[in-house]
């Protein structure tokens, strides 16, 4: 429970605003100028947003109807997905304009020739994903995964975490038996011991942790940054660059709420997801301050390592250059002049 005084909350909020500005190189003057600048661009007629239970900032915007208030003439539609691959498929076929996924789905989508664009990123969350085994499992370390059945969502951030774990253990991909299942099906298989391990992210990780107390073989720490990326359709990026800036502003403001009023944020996310408040609280404890901004060169390089790892294992059909589909706001602004 958040027992901070109003003065402490205000100080915390100001610290978060400063952190956001520092992380993304944004000045307060520039942030204040955004609404006026947005008048020069036609407001989108529709904005279809894909999200998952882990998309805290988006969930808060949805629960508080922030975008509906910010864009009163735009038809805002929200669509929930079980994981990133399904979300990006919808984005690539024109059913969405904007959405959030983990690190691996965009790599698989780009390798498959899907036309989408990286537009934003949140700071890394290495502690929010894990490789789990049951409490009575004989598997004691990553090397013990050899020959075992491991449940995961194909093409998700869990996929890359397992790739890195296998490599760290000195195994090859052929040494394990990946069982590709969506999170709900994977949990069922894990609990009935149809698989030996499960690679999963929050809040599914927090939910199973509190329910049956599995053992954690490894998290993303020292294995995967577990970045969260915002992607958009190319037409939306081309036509509504200023709208993207407003989205980043509101998403970062939603994160500021998570940090300054944890009790309210837990209530909002719990009401949306149906998850127990204790599960959401544990999920939040592993989640760092998460403002949203454009990709840095270092983040692009980190994402390229994800793509290269999948290519080496033959898990994607061709090499991809991540930088080719990364939005550069300054280029878009020049092109519109």
Short mmCIF file of C-alpha atoms in Angstrom, two decimals:
data_model
loop_
_atom_site.label_atom_id
_atom_site.label_comp_id
_atom_site.label_asym_id
_atom_site.label_seq_id
_atom_site.Cartn_x
_atom_site.Cartn_y
_atom_site.Cartn_z
CA UNK A 1 0.00 0.00 0.00
CA UNK A 2 1.25 3.49 -0.85
CA UNK A 3 1.46 5.49 2.40
CA UNK A 4 3.32 8.51 0.99
CA UNK A 5 2.17 12.00 2.00
CA UNK A 6 0.82 14.41 -0.67
CA UNK A 7 4.09 16.36 -0.50
CA UNK A 8 6.13 13.19 -1.05
CA UNK A 9 3.92 12.18 -3.98
CA UNK A 10 4.37 15.59 -5.58
CA UNK A 11 8.14 15.37 -5.17
CA UNK A 12 8.12 11.86 -6.63
CA UNK A 13 6.07 12.99 -9.61
CA UNK A 14 8.47 15.84 -10.35
CA UNK A 15 11.39 13.40 -10.12
CA UNK A 16 9.69 11.13 -12.68
CA UNK A 17 9.07 14.05 -15.04
CA UNK A 18 12.74 14.97 -14.77
CA UNK A 19 13.76 11.34 -15.35
CA UNK A 20 11.55 11.13 -18.41
CA UNK A 21 13.03 14.29 -19.87
CA UNK A 22 16.57 13.12 -19.13
CA UNK A 23 16.10 9.61 -20.55
CA UNK A 24 14.67 10.75 -23.84
CA UNK A 25 16.49 14.07 -24.23
CA UNK A 26 13.25 16.05 -24.00
CA UNK A 27 13.05 19.54 -22.55
CA UNK A 28 9.97 20.88 -20.78
CA UNK A 29 9.69 23.69 -23.29
CA UNK A 30 9.50 21.15 -26.13
CA UNK A 31 6.91 19.10 -24.29
CA UNK A 32 4.69 22.15 -23.77
CA UNK A 33 4.98 23.07 -27.43
CA UNK A 34 3.67 19.72 -28.68
CA UNK A 35 -0.09 20.41 -28.48
CA UNK A 36 0.28 23.63 -30.49
CA UNK A 37 2.48 21.89 -33.07
CA UNK A 38 -0.09 19.12 -33.43
CA UNK A 39 -2.58 21.62 -34.88
CA UNK A 40 -0.53 21.70 -38.07
CA UNK A 41 -1.28 18.03 -38.68
CA UNK A 42 -4.64 16.50 -39.52
CA UNK A 43 -5.97 14.50 -36.59
CA UNK A 44 -6.40 10.80 -37.50
CA UNK A 45 -9.95 9.68 -38.21
CA UNK A 46 -9.29 6.42 -36.40
CA UNK A 47 -6.66 4.98 -34.09
CA UNK A 48 -6.78 1.23 -33.50
CA UNK A 49 -4.46 0.17 -30.70
CA UNK A 50 -3.21 -3.34 -29.95
CA UNK A 51 -2.18 -4.14 -26.39
CA UNK A 52 -1.48 -6.98 -23.98
CA UNK A 53 -1.90 -7.43 -20.23
CA UNK A 54 1.75 -6.43 -19.79
CA UNK A 55 1.23 -3.08 -21.55
CA UNK A 56 0.79 -1.09 -18.34
CA UNK A 57 1.01 2.39 -19.84
CA UNK A 58 -1.52 1.56 -22.56
CA UNK A 59 -3.85 -0.15 -20.10
CA UNK A 60 -3.91 2.94 -17.90
CA UNK A 61 -4.67 5.18 -20.88
CA UNK A 62 -7.50 2.84 -21.84
CA UNK A 63 -8.94 2.61 -18.35
CA UNK A 64 -8.92 6.39 -17.90
CA UNK A 65 -10.13 7.13 -21.48
CA UNK A 66 -7.19 9.50 -21.88
CA UNK A 67 -6.88 9.25 -25.65
CA UNK A 68 -10.62 9.53 -26.18
CA UNK A 69 -10.43 12.87 -24.35
CA UNK A 70 -7.24 13.99 -26.09
CA UNK A 71 -8.56 13.12 -29.57
CA UNK A 72 -12.34 13.67 -29.30
CA UNK A 73 -12.91 13.51 -33.07
CA UNK A 74 -10.87 10.32 -33.54
CA UNK A 75 -12.49 6.90 -33.32
CA UNK A 76 -10.32 5.07 -30.77
CA UNK A 77 -10.51 1.26 -30.80
CA UNK A 78 -8.70 -1.10 -28.40
CA UNK A 79 -7.87 -4.74 -29.17
CA UNK A 80 -6.28 -7.12 -26.65
CA UNK A 81 -3.88 -9.87 -27.78
CA UNK A 82 -2.37 -12.81 -25.86
CA UNK A 83 1.14 -12.06 -27.16
CA UNK A 84 3.17 -9.92 -29.54
CA UNK A 85 3.21 -12.17 -32.65
CA UNK A 86 -0.57 -12.10 -32.91
CA UNK A 87 -0.62 -8.33 -32.37
CA UNK A 88 1.94 -7.64 -35.09
CA UNK A 89 0.10 -9.87 -37.54
CA UNK A 90 -2.95 -7.64 -37.06
CA UNK A 91 -0.79 -4.54 -37.46
CA UNK A 92 0.80 -5.82 -40.66
CA UNK A 93 -2.53 -6.57 -42.36
CA UNK A 94 -3.96 -3.13 -41.62
CA UNK A 95 -6.19 -4.00 -38.65
CA UNK A 96 -4.22 -1.76 -36.24
CA UNK A 97 -2.29 1.50 -36.35
CA UNK A 98 -0.29 1.18 -33.13
CA UNK A 99 0.72 -1.43 -30.56
CA UNK A 100 3.26 -2.69 -28.01
CA UNK A 101 5.29 -5.93 -28.10
CA UNK A 102 8.45 -7.42 -26.69
CA UNK A 103 11.77 -7.69 -28.52
CA UNK A 104 11.33 -10.82 -30.64
CA UNK A 105 7.97 -10.31 -32.45
CA UNK A 106 9.21 -7.40 -34.60
CA UNK A 107 12.22 -9.46 -35.71
CA UNK A 108 10.05 -12.33 -36.90
CA UNK A 109 7.64 -9.89 -38.56
CA UNK A 110 10.41 -8.05 -40.40
CA UNK A 111 11.98 -11.32 -41.52
CA UNK A 112 8.59 -12.36 -42.91
CA UNK A 113 8.39 -9.16 -44.95
CA UNK A 114 5.73 -7.46 -42.83
CA UNK A 115 5.57 -3.70 -43.31
CA UNK A 116 5.72 -2.05 -39.89
CA UNK A 117 7.84 0.55 -38.11
CA UNK A 118 9.51 0.75 -34.70
CA UNK A 119 8.43 4.11 -33.28
CA UNK A 120 9.10 3.97 -29.53
CA UNK A 121 10.60 1.99 -26.67
CA UNK A 122 10.41 1.68 -22.90
CA UNK A 123 13.50 1.07 -20.73
CA UNK A 124 14.68 -2.54 -20.38
CA UNK A 125 12.86 -4.90 -17.99
CA UNK A 126 15.21 -7.89 -17.57
CA UNK A 127 13.58 -9.06 -14.33
CA UNK A 128 10.10 -9.29 -15.82
CA UNK A 129 10.62 -12.59 -17.67
CA UNK A 130 11.79 -15.94 -16.37
CA UNK A 131 12.41 -19.61 -17.08
CA UNK A 132 10.38 -21.61 -14.56
CA UNK A 133 10.27 -25.22 -13.37
CA UNK A 134 7.97 -26.79 -10.80
CA UNK A 135 9.13 -26.94 -7.21
CA UNK A 136 9.73 -30.71 -7.34
CA UNK A 137 11.49 -30.67 -10.71
CA UNK A 138 14.87 -32.43 -10.91
CA UNK A 139 16.15 -29.61 -13.16
CA UNK A 140 18.52 -27.52 -11.05
CA UNK A 141 20.22 -25.27 -13.61
CA UNK A 142 20.11 -24.22 -17.26
CA UNK A 143 22.25 -27.17 -18.35
CA UNK A 144 19.52 -29.40 -16.97
CA UNK A 145 17.20 -28.26 -19.78
CA UNK A 146 18.96 -30.63 -22.17
CA UNK A 147 16.44 -32.98 -23.74
CA UNK A 148 13.54 -31.33 -21.91
CA UNK A 149 10.21 -30.01 -23.18
CA UNK A 150 10.00 -26.26 -22.72
CA UNK A 151 6.79 -24.29 -23.26
CA UNK A 152 6.94 -20.80 -24.78
CA UNK A 153 5.13 -18.52 -27.17
CA UNK A 154 6.91 -18.77 -30.52
CA UNK A 155 8.33 -15.46 -31.72
CA UNK A 156 7.82 -13.76 -28.35
CA UNK A 157 10.34 -12.19 -25.98
CA UNK A 158 10.36 -15.55 -24.18
CA UNK A 159 11.77 -17.08 -27.36
CA UNK A 160 14.87 -14.88 -27.25
CA UNK A 161 15.30 -15.41 -23.50
CA UNK A 162 15.39 -19.16 -24.09
CA UNK A 163 17.83 -18.76 -27.00
CA UNK A 164 20.20 -16.86 -24.71
CA UNK A 165 19.74 -19.33 -21.84
CA UNK A 166 20.52 -22.32 -24.06
CA UNK A 167 23.64 -20.59 -25.30
CA UNK A 168 24.78 -19.71 -21.77
CA UNK A 169 24.32 -23.33 -20.70
CA UNK A 170 26.61 -24.51 -23.48
CA UNK A 171 23.77 -26.30 -25.26
CA UNK A 172 22.53 -26.09 -28.83
CA UNK A 173 18.96 -25.34 -29.88
CA UNK A 174 18.68 -28.94 -31.01
CA UNK A 175 19.40 -30.09 -27.45
CA UNK A 176 15.99 -28.92 -26.22
CA UNK A 177 12.38 -29.57 -27.23
CA UNK A 178 10.57 -26.23 -27.60
CA UNK A 179 6.81 -26.59 -27.28
CA UNK A 180 5.13 -23.57 -28.83
CA UNK A 181 2.04 -22.55 -26.86
CA UNK A 182 0.23 -19.29 -26.10
CA UNK A 183 0.53 -18.22 -22.42
CA UNK A 184 -2.79 -19.67 -21.19
CA UNK A 185 -2.18 -23.04 -22.84
CA UNK A 186 1.44 -23.05 -21.68
CA UNK A 187 0.42 -22.53 -18.07
CA UNK A 188 -2.02 -25.42 -18.24
CA UNK A 189 0.64 -27.69 -19.75
CA UNK A 190 3.17 -26.58 -17.13
CA UNK A 191 0.86 -27.26 -14.19
CA UNK A 192 -0.13 -30.72 -15.39
CA UNK A 193 3.55 -31.56 -16.07
CA UNK A 194 3.10 -32.02 -19.82
CA UNK A 195 6.21 -29.85 -20.21
CA UNK A 196 9.31 -29.63 -18.04
CA UNK A 197 9.75 -25.85 -18.01
CA UNK A 198 7.98 -22.65 -19.01
CA UNK A 199 9.46 -19.40 -20.32
CA UNK A 200 7.09 -16.54 -19.58
CA UNK A 201 6.78 -12.82 -18.85
CA UNK A 202 4.77 -10.70 -16.39
CA UNK A 203 1.99 -10.61 -15.40
CA UNK A 204 1.67 -14.33 -16.25
CA UNK A 205 4.97 -14.86 -14.41
CA UNK A 206 3.69 -13.09 -11.29
CA UNK A 207 0.38 -14.97 -11.40
CA UNK A 208 1.95 -18.44 -11.49
CA UNK A 209 4.60 -17.41 -8.95
CA UNK A 210 1.97 -16.52 -6.36
CA UNK A 211 -0.29 -19.45 -7.25
CA UNK A 212 2.09 -22.42 -7.05
CA UNK A 213 5.55 -21.02 -6.22
CA UNK A 214 7.61 -22.53 -9.07
CA UNK A 215 11.40 -22.34 -9.03
CA UNK A 216 13.11 -19.72 -11.16
CA UNK A 217 16.00 -21.13 -13.18
CA UNK A 218 16.85 -17.75 -14.69
CA UNK A 219 15.42 -14.32 -15.44
CA UNK A 220 16.45 -11.95 -18.20
CA UNK A 221 19.17 -10.58 -15.95
CA UNK A 222 22.51 -11.07 -17.78
CA UNK A 223 20.63 -12.78 -20.63
CA UNK A 224 18.13 -10.42 -22.26
CA UNK A 225 17.27 -6.74 -21.91
CA UNK A 226 13.62 -7.64 -22.50
CA UNK A 227 12.86 -4.36 -24.26
CA UNK A 228 9.28 -3.29 -24.93
CA UNK A 229 8.71 -1.68 -28.33
CA UNK A 230 5.90 0.43 -29.72
CA UNK A 231 5.28 -0.23 -33.41
CA UNK A 232 3.02 1.45 -35.93
CA UNK A 233 1.83 0.98 -39.47
CA UNK A 234 3.87 2.84 -42.06
CA UNK A 235 0.93 4.96 -43.31
CA UNK A 236 0.21 6.09 -39.75
CA UNK A 237 3.85 7.07 -39.15
CA UNK A 238 3.99 8.98 -42.44
CA UNK A 239 0.74 10.87 -41.93
CA UNK A 240 0.60 11.33 -38.16
CA UNK A 241 4.09 11.87 -36.75
CA UNK A 242 2.88 14.61 -34.40
CA UNK A 243 0.16 12.31 -33.09
CA UNK A 244 2.90 9.83 -32.16
CA UNK A 245 4.56 12.56 -30.10
CA UNK A 246 1.30 13.10 -28.24
CA UNK A 247 1.00 9.35 -27.64
CA UNK A 248 4.50 9.28 -26.14
CA UNK A 249 3.59 12.22 -23.90
CA UNK A 250 0.46 10.52 -22.60
CA UNK A 251 2.13 7.11 -22.22
CA UNK A 252 4.93 8.67 -20.17
CA UNK A 253 2.34 10.50 -18.08
CA UNK A 254 0.61 7.16 -17.45
CA UNK A 255 3.92 5.74 -16.23
CA UNK A 256 4.31 8.73 -13.92
CA UNK A 257 0.99 7.70 -12.34
CA UNK A 258 2.33 4.16 -11.79
CA UNK A 259 5.32 5.58 -9.94
CA UNK A 260 3.55 8.30 -7.93
CA UNK A 261 0.26 6.56 -7.06
CA UNK A 262 0.94 2.82 -7.02
CA UNK A 263 -2.35 2.04 -5.27
CA UNK A 264 -4.42 3.72 -8.00
CA UNK A 265 -2.35 2.13 -10.79
CA UNK A 266 -2.79 -1.34 -9.30
CA UNK A 267 -6.53 -0.75 -9.04
CA UNK A 268 -6.77 0.30 -12.70
CA UNK A 269 -4.71 -2.61 -14.06
CA UNK A 270 -6.39 -5.15 -11.80
CA UNK A 271 -9.86 -3.99 -12.89
CA UNK A 272 -8.87 -4.32 -16.54
CA UNK A 273 -7.07 -7.67 -16.33
CA UNK A 274 -9.11 -9.46 -13.70
CA UNK A 275 -5.85 -10.27 -11.94
CA UNK A 276 -5.62 -10.17 -8.16
CA UNK A 277 -4.16 -6.94 -6.81
CA UNK A 278 -1.33 -8.94 -5.25
CA UNK A 279 -0.34 -10.28 -8.68
CA UNK A 280 -0.36 -6.79 -10.20
CA UNK A 281 1.65 -5.45 -7.26
CA UNK A 282 4.35 -8.12 -7.73
CA UNK A 283 4.38 -7.42 -11.47
CA UNK A 284 4.90 -3.70 -10.77
CA UNK A 285 7.75 -4.39 -8.33
CA UNK A 286 9.81 -5.84 -11.21
CA UNK A 287 8.91 -3.00 -13.57
CA UNK A 288 11.28 0.00 -13.65
CA UNK A 289 10.30 3.60 -14.38
CA UNK A 290 9.07 3.29 -17.97
CA UNK A 291 8.63 6.53 -19.94
CA UNK A 292 8.31 6.22 -23.70
CA UNK A 293 10.47 7.77 -26.41
CA UNK A 294 12.16 7.12 -29.77
CA UNK A 295 14.76 4.36 -30.12
CA UNK A 296 18.36 5.26 -29.36
CA UNK A 297 21.30 3.95 -31.38
CA UNK A 298 22.18 1.66 -28.46
CA UNK A 299 18.68 0.19 -28.39
CA UNK A 300 18.76 -0.43 -32.14
CA UNK A 301 22.11 -2.22 -31.74
CA UNK A 302 20.66 -4.33 -28.90
CA UNK A 303 17.69 -5.27 -31.07
CA UNK A 304 20.01 -6.16 -33.94
CA UNK A 305 21.69 -8.68 -31.65
CA UNK A 306 18.29 -10.29 -31.11
CA UNK A 307 17.78 -10.56 -34.87
CA UNK A 308 21.27 -11.95 -35.46
CA UNK A 309 20.79 -14.62 -32.79
CA UNK A 310 17.62 -15.90 -34.44
CA UNK A 311 19.33 -15.90 -37.83
CA UNK A 312 22.29 -17.95 -36.59
CA UNK A 313 19.90 -20.63 -35.38
CA UNK A 314 17.92 -20.62 -38.61
CA UNK A 315 14.79 -19.50 -36.75
CA UNK A 316 14.15 -16.65 -39.21
CA UNK A 317 14.36 -17.16 -43.00
CA UNK A 318 16.64 -14.26 -43.88
CA UNK A 319 18.85 -11.59 -42.30
CA UNK A 320 17.19 -8.34 -41.30
CA UNK A 321 18.56 -4.88 -40.61
CA UNK A 322 16.58 -3.47 -37.70
CA UNK A 323 17.61 0.11 -38.46
CA UNK A 324 15.79 -0.07 -41.81
CA UNK A 325 12.39 0.07 -40.10
CA UNK A 326 13.14 2.43 -37.21
CA UNK A 327 11.28 5.75 -37.22
CA UNK A 328 13.48 8.83 -37.14
CA UNK A 329 11.26 11.78 -36.19
CA UNK A 330 13.61 14.40 -37.59
CA UNK A 331 13.53 12.77 -41.04
CA UNK A 332 9.72 12.63 -41.02
CA UNK A 333 9.53 16.32 -40.10
CA UNK A 334 11.88 17.30 -42.92
CA UNK A 335 9.93 15.22 -45.41
CA UNK A 336 6.67 16.99 -44.47
CA UNK A 337 8.07 20.49 -45.04
#
